[in-house]
PDB file of C-alpha atoms in Angstrom:
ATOM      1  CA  UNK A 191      -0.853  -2.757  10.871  1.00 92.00           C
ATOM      2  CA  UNK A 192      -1.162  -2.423   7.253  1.00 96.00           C
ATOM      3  CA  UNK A 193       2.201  -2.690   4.561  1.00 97.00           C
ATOM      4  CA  UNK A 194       2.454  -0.809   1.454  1.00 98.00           C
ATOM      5  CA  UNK A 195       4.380  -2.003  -1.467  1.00 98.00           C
ATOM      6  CA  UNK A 196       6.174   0.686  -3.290  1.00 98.00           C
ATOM      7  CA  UNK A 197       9.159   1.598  -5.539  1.00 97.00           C
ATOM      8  CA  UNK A 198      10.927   4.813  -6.331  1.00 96.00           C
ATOM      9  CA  UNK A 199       9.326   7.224  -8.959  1.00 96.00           C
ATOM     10  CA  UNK A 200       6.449   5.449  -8.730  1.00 97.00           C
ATOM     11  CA  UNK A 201       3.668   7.756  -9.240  1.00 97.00           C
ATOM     12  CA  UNK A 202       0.470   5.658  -8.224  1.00 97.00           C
ATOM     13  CA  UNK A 203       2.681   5.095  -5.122  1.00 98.00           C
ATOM     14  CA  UNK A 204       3.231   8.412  -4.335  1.00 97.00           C
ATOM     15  CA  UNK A 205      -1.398   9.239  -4.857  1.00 97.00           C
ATOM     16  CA  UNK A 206      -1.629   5.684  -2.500  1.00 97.00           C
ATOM     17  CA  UNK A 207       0.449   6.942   0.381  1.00 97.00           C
ATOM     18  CA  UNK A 208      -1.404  10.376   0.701  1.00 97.00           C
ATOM     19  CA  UNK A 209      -4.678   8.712   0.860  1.00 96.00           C
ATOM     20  CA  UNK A 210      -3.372   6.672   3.241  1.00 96.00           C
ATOM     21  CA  UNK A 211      -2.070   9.908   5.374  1.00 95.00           C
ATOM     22  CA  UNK A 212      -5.554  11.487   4.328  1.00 94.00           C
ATOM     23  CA  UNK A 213      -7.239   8.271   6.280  1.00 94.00           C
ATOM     24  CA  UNK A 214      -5.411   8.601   8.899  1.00 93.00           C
ATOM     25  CA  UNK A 215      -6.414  12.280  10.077  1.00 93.00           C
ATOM     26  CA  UNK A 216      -9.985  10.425  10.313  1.00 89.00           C
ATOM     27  CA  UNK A 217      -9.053   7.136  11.292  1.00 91.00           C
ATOM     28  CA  UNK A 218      -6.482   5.234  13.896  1.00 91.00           C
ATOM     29  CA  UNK A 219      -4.628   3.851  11.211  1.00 91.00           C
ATOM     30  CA  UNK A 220      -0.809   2.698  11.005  1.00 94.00           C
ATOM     31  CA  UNK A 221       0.943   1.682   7.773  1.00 96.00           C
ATOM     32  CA  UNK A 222       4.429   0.858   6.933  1.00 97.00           C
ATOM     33  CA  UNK A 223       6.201   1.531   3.769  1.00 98.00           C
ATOM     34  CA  UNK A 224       8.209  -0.980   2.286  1.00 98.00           C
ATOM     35  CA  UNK A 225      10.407  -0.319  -1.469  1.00 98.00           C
ATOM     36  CA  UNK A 226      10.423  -3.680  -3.315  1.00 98.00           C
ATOM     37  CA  UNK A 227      13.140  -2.965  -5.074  1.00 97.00           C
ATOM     38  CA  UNK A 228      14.917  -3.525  -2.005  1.00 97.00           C
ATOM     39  CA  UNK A 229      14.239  -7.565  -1.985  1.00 97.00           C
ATOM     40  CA  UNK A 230      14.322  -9.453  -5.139  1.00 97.00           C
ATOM     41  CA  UNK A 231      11.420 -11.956  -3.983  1.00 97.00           C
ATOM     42  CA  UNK A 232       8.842  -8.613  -3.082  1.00 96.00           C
ATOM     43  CA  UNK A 233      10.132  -7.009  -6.317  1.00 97.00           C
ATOM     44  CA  UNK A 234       9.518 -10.591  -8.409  1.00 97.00           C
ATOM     45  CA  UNK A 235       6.263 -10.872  -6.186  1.00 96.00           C
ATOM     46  CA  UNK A 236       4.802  -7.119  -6.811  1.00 96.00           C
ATOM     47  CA  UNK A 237       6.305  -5.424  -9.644  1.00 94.00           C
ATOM     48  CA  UNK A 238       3.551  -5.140 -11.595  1.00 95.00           C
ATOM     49  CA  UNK A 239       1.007  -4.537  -8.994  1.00 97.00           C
ATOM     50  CA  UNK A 240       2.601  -1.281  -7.304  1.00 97.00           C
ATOM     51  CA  UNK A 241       1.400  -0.213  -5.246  1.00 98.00           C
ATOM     52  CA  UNK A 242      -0.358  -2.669  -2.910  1.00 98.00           C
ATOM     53  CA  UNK A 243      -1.513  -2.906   0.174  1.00 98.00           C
ATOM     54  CA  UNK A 244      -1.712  -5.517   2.256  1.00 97.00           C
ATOM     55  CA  UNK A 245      -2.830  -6.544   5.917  1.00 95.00           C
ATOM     56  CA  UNK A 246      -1.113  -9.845   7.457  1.00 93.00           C
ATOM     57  CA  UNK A 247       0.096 -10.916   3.940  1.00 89.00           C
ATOM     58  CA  UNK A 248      -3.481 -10.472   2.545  1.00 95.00           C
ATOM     59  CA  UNK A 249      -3.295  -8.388  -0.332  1.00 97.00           C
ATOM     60  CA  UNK A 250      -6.312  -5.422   0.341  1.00 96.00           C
ATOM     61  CA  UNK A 251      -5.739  -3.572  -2.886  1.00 97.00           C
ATOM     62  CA  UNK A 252      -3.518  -2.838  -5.573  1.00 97.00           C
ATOM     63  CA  UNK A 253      -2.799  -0.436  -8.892  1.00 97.00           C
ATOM     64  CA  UNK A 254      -4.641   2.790  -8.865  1.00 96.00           C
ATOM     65  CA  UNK A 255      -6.188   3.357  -5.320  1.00 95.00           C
ATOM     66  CA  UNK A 256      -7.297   6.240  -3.697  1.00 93.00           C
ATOM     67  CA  UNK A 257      -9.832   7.170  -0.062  1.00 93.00           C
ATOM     68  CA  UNK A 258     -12.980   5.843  -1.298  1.00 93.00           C
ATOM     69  CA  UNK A 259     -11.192   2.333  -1.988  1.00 94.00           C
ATOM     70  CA  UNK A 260      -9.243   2.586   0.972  1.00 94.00           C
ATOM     71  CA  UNK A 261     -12.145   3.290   3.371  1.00 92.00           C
ATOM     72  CA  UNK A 262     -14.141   0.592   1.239  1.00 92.00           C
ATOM     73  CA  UNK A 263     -11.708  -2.145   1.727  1.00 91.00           C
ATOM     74  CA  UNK A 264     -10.533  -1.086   5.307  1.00 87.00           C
ATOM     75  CA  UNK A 265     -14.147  -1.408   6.178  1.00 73.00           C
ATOM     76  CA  UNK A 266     -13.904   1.587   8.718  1.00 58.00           C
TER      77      UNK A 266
END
């Protein structure tokens, strides 16, 4: 399971978690969303990475991502 980082009117968030729906009409993929504004450690942790995505704490990528750097780093 992978988590992505996001925030409201966030507009790299909104590009991230398409490709991520995009990947998953190829791939058996499962993400969860998670809005760091909602904890003050995530939001002091990633506010200036949004988004980012991140598998068992790892952080997989972050900023301006779309498919080719998701299938890249998911190594599918």
């Amino acid at each position: 399971m992978y988590t992505l980082y996001t925030r409201p009117n966030c507009g790299l968030c909104e590009e991230a978690k398409a490709a991520l729906r995009l990947l998953q009409e190829d791939y058996p993929i499962d993400f969860r969303e998670i809005n760091i504004e909602d904890d003050e450690r995530l939001h002091e942790q990633y506010m200036l990475m949004i988004p980012v995505l991140t598998q068992q704490e790892t952080v997989l990528l972050y900023g301006n991502f779309g498919y080719g750097e998701l299938l890249e780093a998911l190594i599918l």
